[in-house]
PDB file of C-alpha atoms in Angstrom:
ATOM      1  CA  UNK A  10     -84.360-127.920 -62.166  1.00 42.00           C
ATOM      2  CA  UNK A  11     -85.648-131.427 -61.759  1.00 44.00           C
ATOM      3  CA  UNK A  12     -89.116-130.196 -60.738  1.00 44.00           C
ATOM      4  CA  UNK A  13     -89.560-128.781 -64.223  1.00 47.00           C
ATOM      5  CA  UNK A  14     -89.799-132.305 -65.637  1.00 52.00           C
ATOM      6  CA  UNK A  15     -93.552-132.822 -65.453  1.00 54.00           C
ATOM      7  CA  UNK A  16     -93.454-136.284 -66.932  1.00 59.00           C
ATOM      8  CA  UNK A  17     -90.913-139.054 -66.427  1.00 76.00           C
ATOM      9  CA  UNK A  18     -90.405-141.663 -69.111  1.00 82.00           C
ATOM     10  CA  UNK A  19     -89.932-145.375 -68.661  1.00 84.00           C
ATOM     11  CA  UNK A  20     -86.592-146.740 -69.870  1.00 83.00           C
ATOM     12  CA  UNK A  21     -88.015-148.486 -72.942  1.00 85.00           C
ATOM     13  CA  UNK A  22     -89.354-145.172 -74.257  1.00 88.00           C
ATOM     14  CA  UNK A  23     -85.787-144.263 -75.221  1.00 89.00           C
ATOM     15  CA  UNK A  24     -85.930-147.028 -77.838  1.00 91.00           C
ATOM     16  CA  UNK A  25     -89.138-145.788 -79.450  1.00 90.00           C
ATOM     17  CA  UNK A  26     -87.954-142.173 -79.478  1.00 90.00           C
ATOM     18  CA  UNK A  27     -84.675-143.149 -81.145  1.00 91.00           C
ATOM     19  CA  UNK A  28     -86.360-145.370 -83.729  1.00 91.00           C
ATOM     20  CA  UNK A  29     -88.844-142.700 -84.782  1.00 87.00           C
ATOM     21  CA  UNK A  30     -86.174-139.973 -84.875  1.00 86.00           C
ATOM     22  CA  UNK A  31     -83.609-142.021 -86.817  1.00 88.00           C
ATOM     23  CA  UNK A  32     -86.021-143.483 -89.366  1.00 85.00           C
ATOM     24  CA  UNK A  33     -86.581-140.190 -91.145  1.00 78.00           C
ATOM     25  CA  UNK A  34     -87.158-139.334 -94.780  1.00 77.00           C
ATOM     26  CA  UNK A  35     -83.463-139.874 -95.534  1.00 80.00           C
ATOM     27  CA  UNK A  36     -84.369-143.560 -95.678  1.00 83.00           C
ATOM     28  CA  UNK A  37     -85.934-142.695 -99.058  1.00 80.00           C
ATOM     29  CA  UNK A  38     -82.825-141.048-100.510  1.00 82.00           C
ATOM     30  CA  UNK A  39     -79.827-142.528 -98.686  1.00 85.00           C
ATOM     31  CA  UNK A  40     -79.200-145.349-101.231  1.00 85.00           C
ATOM     32  CA  UNK A  41     -78.956-142.769-104.036  1.00 84.00           C
ATOM     33  CA  UNK A  42     -76.751-140.449-101.984  1.00 83.00           C
ATOM     34  CA  UNK A  43     -74.375-143.297-101.137  1.00 84.00           C
ATOM     35  CA  UNK A  44     -74.280-144.527-104.733  1.00 79.00           C
ATOM     36  CA  UNK A  45     -72.958-141.112-105.737  1.00 76.00           C
ATOM     37  CA  UNK A  46     -69.974-141.619-103.415  1.00 74.00           C
ATOM     38  CA  UNK A  47     -69.170-145.293-103.220  1.00 75.00           C
ATOM     39  CA  UNK A  48     -71.107-147.183-105.929  1.00 69.00           C
ATOM     40  CA  UNK A  49     -71.251-150.817-104.765  1.00 69.00           C
ATOM     41  CA  UNK A  50     -69.471-150.014-101.494  1.00 78.00           C
ATOM     42  CA  UNK A  51     -72.530-148.213-100.094  1.00 82.00           C
ATOM     43  CA  UNK A  52     -73.273-151.027 -97.654  1.00 83.00           C
ATOM     44  CA  UNK A  53     -69.761-150.722 -96.186  1.00 86.00           C
ATOM     45  CA  UNK A  54     -70.346-146.991 -95.666  1.00 87.00           C
ATOM     46  CA  UNK A  55     -73.486-147.844 -93.687  1.00 89.00           C
ATOM     47  CA  UNK A  56     -71.498-150.185 -91.422  1.00 91.00           C
ATOM     48  CA  UNK A  57     -68.846-147.533 -90.762  1.00 91.00           C
ATOM     49  CA  UNK A  58     -71.421-144.798 -90.219  1.00 91.00           C
ATOM     50  CA  UNK A  59     -73.563-146.812 -87.818  1.00 92.00           C
ATOM     51  CA  UNK A  60     -70.506-147.928 -85.822  1.00 93.00           C
ATOM     52  CA  UNK A  61     -69.620-144.240 -85.398  1.00 93.00           C
ATOM     53  CA  UNK A  62     -73.190-143.456 -84.359  1.00 92.00           C
ATOM     54  CA  UNK A  63     -72.991-146.103 -81.625  1.00 93.00           C
ATOM     55  CA  UNK A  64     -69.851-144.470 -80.209  1.00 92.00           C
ATOM     56  CA  UNK A  65     -71.359-140.974 -80.335  1.00 91.00           C
ATOM     57  CA  UNK A  66     -74.654-142.182 -78.841  1.00 91.00           C
ATOM     58  CA  UNK A  67     -72.954-143.623 -75.789  1.00 91.00           C
ATOM     59  CA  UNK A  68     -71.001-140.391 -75.429  1.00 89.00           C
ATOM     60  CA  UNK A  69     -74.366-138.601 -75.337  1.00 88.00           C
ATOM     61  CA  UNK A  70     -75.639-141.112 -72.797  1.00 89.00           C
ATOM     62  CA  UNK A  71     -72.536-140.598 -70.645  1.00 90.00           C
ATOM     63  CA  UNK A  72     -73.073-136.819 -70.725  1.00 87.00           C
ATOM     64  CA  UNK A  73     -76.665-137.369 -69.622  1.00 85.00           C
ATOM     65  CA  UNK A  74     -75.475-139.472 -66.690  1.00 87.00           C
ATOM     66  CA  UNK A  75     -72.774-136.942 -65.816  1.00 86.00           C
ATOM     67  CA  UNK A  76     -75.270-134.048 -65.853  1.00 85.00           C
ATOM     68  CA  UNK A  77     -78.508-135.643 -64.622  1.00 80.00           C
ATOM     69  CA  UNK A  78     -80.434-132.399 -64.149  1.00 80.00           C
ATOM     70  CA  UNK A  79     -79.573-130.848 -67.520  1.00 84.00           C
ATOM     71  CA  UNK A  80     -80.705-131.326 -71.103  1.00 82.00           C
ATOM     72  CA  UNK A  81     -78.477-131.075 -74.163  1.00 82.00           C
ATOM     73  CA  UNK A  82     -78.493-127.289 -74.473  1.00 83.00           C
ATOM     74  CA  UNK A  83     -77.848-126.815 -70.768  1.00 84.00           C
ATOM     75  CA  UNK A  84     -74.925-129.256 -70.954  1.00 85.00           C
ATOM     76  CA  UNK A  85     -73.405-127.287 -73.840  1.00 84.00           C
ATOM     77  CA  UNK A  86     -73.686-124.075 -71.802  1.00 83.00           C
ATOM     78  CA  UNK A  87     -72.140-125.772 -68.780  1.00 83.00           C
ATOM     79  CA  UNK A  88     -69.196-127.219 -70.709  1.00 81.00           C
ATOM     80  CA  UNK A  89     -68.336-124.324 -72.996  1.00 83.00           C
ATOM     81  CA  UNK A  90     -69.144-121.241 -70.942  1.00 79.00           C
ATOM     82  CA  UNK A  91     -71.010-118.010 -71.587  1.00 78.00           C
ATOM     83  CA  UNK A  92     -69.431-117.256 -74.966  1.00 79.00           C
ATOM     84  CA  UNK A  93     -68.767-120.542 -76.719  1.00 83.00           C
ATOM     85  CA  UNK A  94     -71.857-122.181 -75.169  1.00 82.00           C
ATOM     86  CA  UNK A  95     -74.464-119.952 -76.878  1.00 84.00           C
ATOM     87  CA  UNK A  96     -72.449-120.118 -80.089  1.00 84.00           C
ATOM     88  CA  UNK A  97     -72.531-123.915 -79.934  1.00 80.00           C
ATOM     89  CA  UNK A  98     -76.279-123.909 -79.302  1.00 82.00           C
ATOM     90  CA  UNK A  99     -76.747-121.543 -82.249  1.00 86.00           C
ATOM     91  CA  UNK A 100     -74.811-123.874 -84.564  1.00 83.00           C
ATOM     92  CA  UNK A 101     -76.743-126.898 -83.288  1.00 79.00           C
ATOM     93  CA  UNK A 102     -80.045-125.050 -83.795  1.00 82.00           C
ATOM     94  CA  UNK A 103     -79.138-124.050 -87.348  1.00 85.00           C
ATOM     95  CA  UNK A 104     -78.148-127.606 -88.196  1.00 78.00           C
ATOM     96  CA  UNK A 105     -81.317-129.003 -86.607  1.00 78.00           C
ATOM     97  CA  UNK A 106     -83.572-126.533 -88.404  1.00 80.00           C
ATOM     98  CA  UNK A 107     -81.803-127.268 -91.680  1.00 76.00           C
ATOM     99  CA  UNK A 108     -82.254-131.023 -91.195  1.00 74.00           C
ATOM    100  CA  UNK A 109     -85.908-130.543 -90.237  1.00 76.00           C
ATOM    101  CA  UNK A 110     -86.533-128.297 -93.236  1.00 76.00           C
ATOM    102  CA  UNK A 111     -84.876-130.744 -95.608  1.00 76.00           C
ATOM    103  CA  UNK A 112     -86.824-133.615 -94.071  1.00 74.00           C
ATOM    104  CA  UNK A 113     -90.109-131.779 -94.464  1.00 78.00           C
ATOM    105  CA  UNK A 114     -89.256-130.890 -98.053  1.00 78.00           C
ATOM    106  CA  UNK A 115     -88.433-134.496 -98.954  1.00 75.00           C
ATOM    107  CA  UNK A 116     -91.529-135.825 -97.215  1.00 77.00           C
ATOM    108  CA  UNK A 117     -93.733-133.215 -98.894  1.00 78.00           C
ATOM    109  CA  UNK A 118     -92.176-134.001-102.274  1.00 76.00           C
ATOM    110  CA  UNK A 119     -92.742-137.732-101.815  1.00 74.00           C
ATOM    111  CA  UNK A 120     -96.381-137.292-100.732  1.00 79.00           C
ATOM    112  CA  UNK A 121     -97.072-135.030-103.706  1.00 76.00           C
ATOM    113  CA  UNK A 122     -95.323-137.289-106.199  1.00 72.00           C
ATOM    114  CA  UNK A 123     -96.800-140.637-105.176  1.00 68.00           C
ATOM    115  CA  UNK A 124    -100.020-139.958-103.228  1.00 75.00           C
ATOM    116  CA  UNK A 125    -101.441-136.457-103.754  1.00 78.00           C
ATOM    117  CA  UNK A 126    -100.210-135.206-107.145  1.00 78.00           C
ATOM    118  CA  UNK A 127    -102.996-132.616-107.473  1.00 82.00           C
ATOM    119  CA  UNK A 128    -102.519-131.116-104.015  1.00 81.00           C
ATOM    120  CA  UNK A 129    -100.461-127.888-103.819  1.00 82.00           C
ATOM    121  CA  UNK A 130     -97.164-128.290-101.986  1.00 78.00           C
ATOM    122  CA  UNK A 131     -98.008-125.405 -99.672  1.00 81.00           C
ATOM    123  CA  UNK A 132    -101.136-127.188 -98.448  1.00 83.00           C
ATOM    124  CA  UNK A 133     -99.178-130.357 -97.646  1.00 81.00           C
ATOM    125  CA  UNK A 134     -96.490-128.358 -95.840  1.00 80.00           C
ATOM    126  CA  UNK A 135     -99.000-126.369 -93.790  1.00 86.00           C
ATOM    127  CA  UNK A 136    -100.868-129.509 -92.730  1.00 85.00           C
ATOM    128  CA  UNK A 137     -97.595-131.147 -91.686  1.00 82.00           C
ATOM    129  CA  UNK A 138     -96.512-128.098 -89.671  1.00 82.00           C
ATOM    130  CA  UNK A 139     -99.943-127.763 -88.090  1.00 86.00           C
ATOM    131  CA  UNK A 140     -99.967-131.379 -86.933  1.00 83.00           C
ATOM    132  CA  UNK A 141     -96.398-131.075 -85.634  1.00 81.00           C
ATOM    133  CA  UNK A 142     -97.065-127.901 -83.614  1.00 84.00           C
ATOM    134  CA  UNK A 143    -100.364-129.225 -82.287  1.00 85.00           C
ATOM    135  CA  UNK A 144     -98.748-132.449 -81.085  1.00 80.00           C
ATOM    136  CA  UNK A 145     -95.809-130.562 -79.582  1.00 81.00           C
ATOM    137  CA  UNK A 146     -98.139-128.318 -77.591  1.00 84.00           C
ATOM    138  CA  UNK A 147     -99.900-131.348 -76.109  1.00 81.00           C
ATOM    139  CA  UNK A 148     -96.730-132.240 -74.228  1.00 79.00           C
ATOM    140  CA  UNK A 149     -94.231-135.061 -73.914  1.00 81.00           C
ATOM    141  CA  UNK A 150     -96.709-137.595 -72.572  1.00 81.00           C
ATOM    142  CA  UNK A 151     -98.937-137.321 -75.652  1.00 83.00           C
ATOM    143  CA  UNK A 152     -95.910-137.391 -77.975  1.00 86.00           C
ATOM    144  CA  UNK A 153     -94.659-140.540 -76.258  1.00 86.00           C
ATOM    145  CA  UNK A 154     -98.055-142.248 -76.571  1.00 86.00           C
ATOM    146  CA  UNK A 155     -98.309-141.292 -80.245  1.00 87.00           C
ATOM    147  CA  UNK A 156     -94.829-142.618 -81.007  1.00 88.00           C
ATOM    148  CA  UNK A 157     -95.591-145.904 -79.241  1.00 88.00           C
ATOM    149  CA  UNK A 158     -98.691-146.280 -81.438  1.00 89.00           C
ATOM    150  CA  UNK A 159     -96.825-145.469 -84.663  1.00 87.00           C
ATOM    151  CA  UNK A 160     -93.769-147.679 -84.173  1.00 89.00           C
ATOM    152  CA  UNK A 161     -95.364-151.144 -84.826  1.00 89.00           C
ATOM    153  CA  UNK A 162     -97.020-150.288 -88.193  1.00 89.00           C
ATOM    154  CA  UNK A 163     -93.938-148.353 -89.326  1.00 85.00           C
ATOM    155  CA  UNK A 164     -91.581-151.257 -88.587  1.00 88.00           C
ATOM    156  CA  UNK A 165     -93.953-153.857 -90.078  1.00 89.00           C
ATOM    157  CA  UNK A 166     -94.260-151.827 -93.287  1.00 84.00           C
ATOM    158  CA  UNK A 167     -90.495-151.504 -93.648  1.00 83.00           C
ATOM    159  CA  UNK A 168     -89.930-155.213 -92.949  1.00 84.00           C
ATOM    160  CA  UNK A 169     -92.591-156.037 -95.551  1.00 82.00           C
ATOM    161  CA  UNK A 170     -90.779-153.903 -98.130  1.00 77.00           C
ATOM    162  CA  UNK A 171     -87.435-155.550 -97.299  1.00 78.00           C
ATOM    163  CA  UNK A 172     -88.680-159.148 -97.531  1.00 79.00           C
ATOM    164  CA  UNK A 173     -90.586-159.113-100.815  1.00 75.00           C
ATOM    165  CA  UNK A 174     -87.816-158.190-103.308  1.00 73.00           C
ATOM    166  CA  UNK A 175     -85.461-160.939-102.100  1.00 71.00           C
ATOM    167  CA  UNK A 176     -86.267-163.038-105.173  1.00 70.00           C
ATOM    168  CA  UNK A 177     -84.999-160.262-107.468  1.00 72.00           C
ATOM    169  CA  UNK A 178     -81.526-159.766-106.016  1.00 73.00           C
ATOM    170  CA  UNK A 179     -78.431-160.101-108.193  1.00 69.00           C
ATOM    171  CA  UNK A 180     -75.456-161.331-106.169  1.00 69.00           C
ATOM    172  CA  UNK A 181     -72.989-159.863-108.684  1.00 67.00           C
ATOM    173  CA  UNK A 182     -73.937-156.375-107.506  1.00 64.00           C
ATOM    174  CA  UNK A 183     -72.499-157.286-104.109  1.00 66.00           C
ATOM    175  CA  UNK A 184     -68.979-157.822-105.490  1.00 65.00           C
ATOM    176  CA  UNK A 185     -66.048-155.403-105.398  1.00 65.00           C
ATOM    177  CA  UNK A 186     -67.312-152.859-102.836  1.00 63.00           C
ATOM    178  CA  UNK A 187     -63.915-151.083-102.853  1.00 63.00           C
ATOM    179  CA  UNK A 188     -63.728-150.600-106.611  1.00 63.00           C
ATOM    180  CA  UNK A 189     -63.347-146.839-106.169  1.00 66.00           C
ATOM    181  CA  UNK A 190     -60.935-147.148-103.229  1.00 70.00           C
ATOM    182  CA  UNK A 191     -61.263-146.762 -99.472  1.00 80.00           C
ATOM    183  CA  UNK A 192     -61.675-142.965 -99.267  1.00 84.00           C
ATOM    184  CA  UNK A 193     -65.062-142.796-101.066  1.00 82.00           C
ATOM    185  CA  UNK A 194     -66.398-145.420 -98.654  1.00 84.00           C
ATOM    186  CA  UNK A 195     -65.486-143.209 -95.684  1.00 85.00           C
ATOM    187  CA  UNK A 196     -66.939-140.179 -97.472  1.00 84.00           C
ATOM    188  CA  UNK A 197     -70.179-142.107 -97.882  1.00 84.00           C
ATOM    189  CA  UNK A 198     -70.255-142.825 -94.148  1.00 87.00           C
ATOM    190  CA  UNK A 199     -70.702-139.066 -93.593  1.00 87.00           C
ATOM    191  CA  UNK A 200     -74.035-139.357 -95.411  1.00 86.00           C
ATOM    192  CA  UNK A 201     -75.015-142.048 -92.915  1.00 88.00           C
ATOM    193  CA  UNK A 202     -74.047-139.798 -90.005  1.00 86.00           C
ATOM    194  CA  UNK A 203     -76.237-137.072 -91.450  1.00 82.00           C
ATOM    195  CA  UNK A 204     -79.158-139.488 -91.900  1.00 83.00           C
ATOM    196  CA  UNK A 205     -78.859-140.675 -88.282  1.00 84.00           C
ATOM    197  CA  UNK A 206     -78.458-137.191 -86.830  1.00 82.00           C
ATOM    198  CA  UNK A 207     -81.472-137.786 -84.573  1.00 83.00           C
ATOM    199  CA  UNK A 208     -79.286-139.672 -82.078  1.00 87.00           C
ATOM    200  CA  UNK A 209     -78.518-136.283 -80.449  1.00 85.00           C
ATOM    201  CA  UNK A 210     -82.029-136.484 -78.983  1.00 86.00           C
ATOM    202  CA  UNK A 211     -80.536-138.673 -76.232  1.00 88.00           C
ATOM    203  CA  UNK A 212     -79.178-135.776 -74.179  1.00 86.00           C
ATOM    204  CA  UNK A 213     -82.506-133.945 -74.341  1.00 86.00           C
ATOM    205  CA  UNK A 214     -84.465-136.983 -73.130  1.00 87.00           C
ATOM    206  CA  UNK A 215     -82.157-138.158 -70.338  1.00 86.00           C
ATOM    207  CA  UNK A 216     -83.547-135.764 -67.648  1.00 85.00           C
ATOM    208  CA  UNK A 217     -86.994-137.356 -68.040  1.00 85.00           C
ATOM    209  CA  UNK A 218     -85.981-140.891 -67.059  1.00 83.00           C
ATOM    210  CA  UNK A 219     -86.360-142.246 -63.539  1.00 76.00           C
ATOM    211  CA  UNK A 220     -83.801-145.060 -63.853  1.00 76.00           C
ATOM    212  CA  UNK A 221     -81.030-143.705 -66.053  1.00 76.00           C
ATOM    213  CA  UNK A 222     -78.695-146.675 -65.673  1.00 77.00           C
ATOM    214  CA  UNK A 223     -81.210-149.003 -67.342  1.00 80.00           C
ATOM    215  CA  UNK A 224     -81.583-146.609 -70.281  1.00 87.00           C
ATOM    216  CA  UNK A 225     -78.237-147.791 -71.665  1.00 87.00           C
ATOM    217  CA  UNK A 226     -79.596-151.080 -73.014  1.00 88.00           C
ATOM    218  CA  UNK A 227     -82.525-149.299 -74.639  1.00 90.00           C
ATOM    219  CA  UNK A 228     -80.158-146.861 -76.322  1.00 91.00           C
ATOM    220  CA  UNK A 229     -78.448-149.910 -77.819  1.00 91.00           C
ATOM    221  CA  UNK A 230     -81.756-151.314 -79.059  1.00 92.00           C
ATOM    222  CA  UNK A 231     -82.930-147.933 -80.319  1.00 91.00           C
ATOM    223  CA  UNK A 232     -79.784-147.435 -82.407  1.00 92.00           C
ATOM    224  CA  UNK A 233     -79.563-151.072 -83.549  1.00 93.00           C
ATOM    225  CA  UNK A 234     -83.022-151.318 -85.131  1.00 92.00           C
ATOM    226  CA  UNK A 235     -82.716-148.269 -87.438  1.00 91.00           C
ATOM    227  CA  UNK A 236     -79.104-149.233 -88.251  1.00 91.00           C
ATOM    228  CA  UNK A 237     -80.188-152.707 -89.367  1.00 92.00           C
ATOM    229  CA  UNK A 238     -83.008-151.219 -91.423  1.00 91.00           C
ATOM    230  CA  UNK A 239     -80.733-148.700 -93.168  1.00 90.00           C
ATOM    231  CA  UNK A 240     -78.190-151.400 -93.905  1.00 91.00           C
ATOM    232  CA  UNK A 241     -80.756-153.790 -95.360  1.00 88.00           C
ATOM    233  CA  UNK A 242     -82.530-151.139 -97.434  1.00 87.00           C
ATOM    234  CA  UNK A 243     -79.248-149.905 -98.924  1.00 87.00           C
ATOM    235  CA  UNK A 244     -78.055-153.461 -99.552  1.00 85.00           C
ATOM    236  CA  UNK A 245     -81.355-154.458-101.205  1.00 85.00           C
ATOM    237  CA  UNK A 246     -81.300-151.403-103.466  1.00 83.00           C
ATOM    238  CA  UNK A 247     -77.759-152.351-104.543  1.00 83.00           C
ATOM    239  CA  UNK A 248     -78.647-155.990-105.132  1.00 82.00           C
ATOM    240  CA  UNK A 249     -81.883-155.245-106.999  1.00 81.00           C
ATOM    241  CA  UNK A 250     -80.977-152.126-109.002  1.00 80.00           C
ATOM    242  CA  UNK A 251     -77.176-151.993-109.130  1.00 76.00           C
ATOM    243  CA  UNK A 252     -75.169-148.856-108.465  1.00 70.00           C
ATOM    244  CA  UNK A 253     -75.672-147.200-111.869  1.00 73.00           C
ATOM    245  CA  UNK A 254     -79.461-147.460-111.870  1.00 75.00           C
ATOM    246  CA  UNK A 255     -79.731-146.660-108.154  1.00 74.00           C
ATOM    247  CA  UNK A 256     -77.711-143.461-108.618  1.00 71.00           C
ATOM    248  CA  UNK A 257     -80.218-142.185-111.188  1.00 76.00           C
ATOM    249  CA  UNK A 258     -83.306-142.744-109.028  1.00 76.00           C
ATOM    250  CA  UNK A 259     -84.821-139.859-107.118  1.00 75.00           C
ATOM    251  CA  UNK A 260     -86.158-142.050-104.293  1.00 77.00           C
ATOM    252  CA  UNK A 261     -84.683-145.576-104.579  1.00 79.00           C
ATOM    253  CA  UNK A 262     -86.516-146.895-101.513  1.00 78.00           C
ATOM    254  CA  UNK A 263     -89.899-145.778-102.878  1.00 75.00           C
ATOM    255  CA  UNK A 264     -89.019-147.252-106.266  1.00 76.00           C
ATOM    256  CA  UNK A 265     -88.110-150.512-104.544  1.00 75.00           C
ATOM    257  CA  UNK A 266     -91.513-150.550-102.809  1.00 73.00           C
ATOM    258  CA  UNK A 267     -93.378-149.704-106.021  1.00 70.00           C
ATOM    259  CA  UNK A 268     -91.577-152.400-107.992  1.00 63.00           C
ATOM    260  CA  UNK A 269     -92.899-155.155-105.707  1.00 59.00           C
TER     261      UNK A 269
END
């Protein structure tokens, strides 16, 4: 099975793949979604959710080490047999397609609302799908190169957005994160798990690495960077807008960027 892997990744590529897969369009809506659950405790939900993601990510890494010649779907088949295995893959596929569809819908909606208001939604969606399928058909090597090119401007843009509104924060919005109790905070952490669903990519990438043992540190980096970004964006939205105003916004992160 190993000879099917036409291209082997370097260890650091795990970091860039994780960053680009975790920093999805949910970054635009997560502050609003959390405000609906936890109000001012949204930042605590992010901490709980990201801690859980770290645990699950290293479980995925361990599975990749345990089954070095298999990707995620093949591992599921191996662990759960001929009946439960395909059922598990079906459920994973449905969840992945649903997440991808929702992500495309949110991205399309954002582009239409803020950049191309006169462009039909169908045109935006078709262009997005066309680019995605074209890139996918070019193979893993091209995808890796493209991701490595995109990561620096993406991270610099997000850091720029996070730094500028610091003068507008209101420390009072940081107080009393457990005003609604502990349970809503844990419910909000489920939103974080959904936003960081891309961590499951680990098991599908592991067969392409030459030195799997060294991948572990890059998994840590790849999860840490998006986690820090999500935490800071949610915290800034709370400190700048407050929970009531943030809960009414369609895309709090975009509003934060536009208000600068």
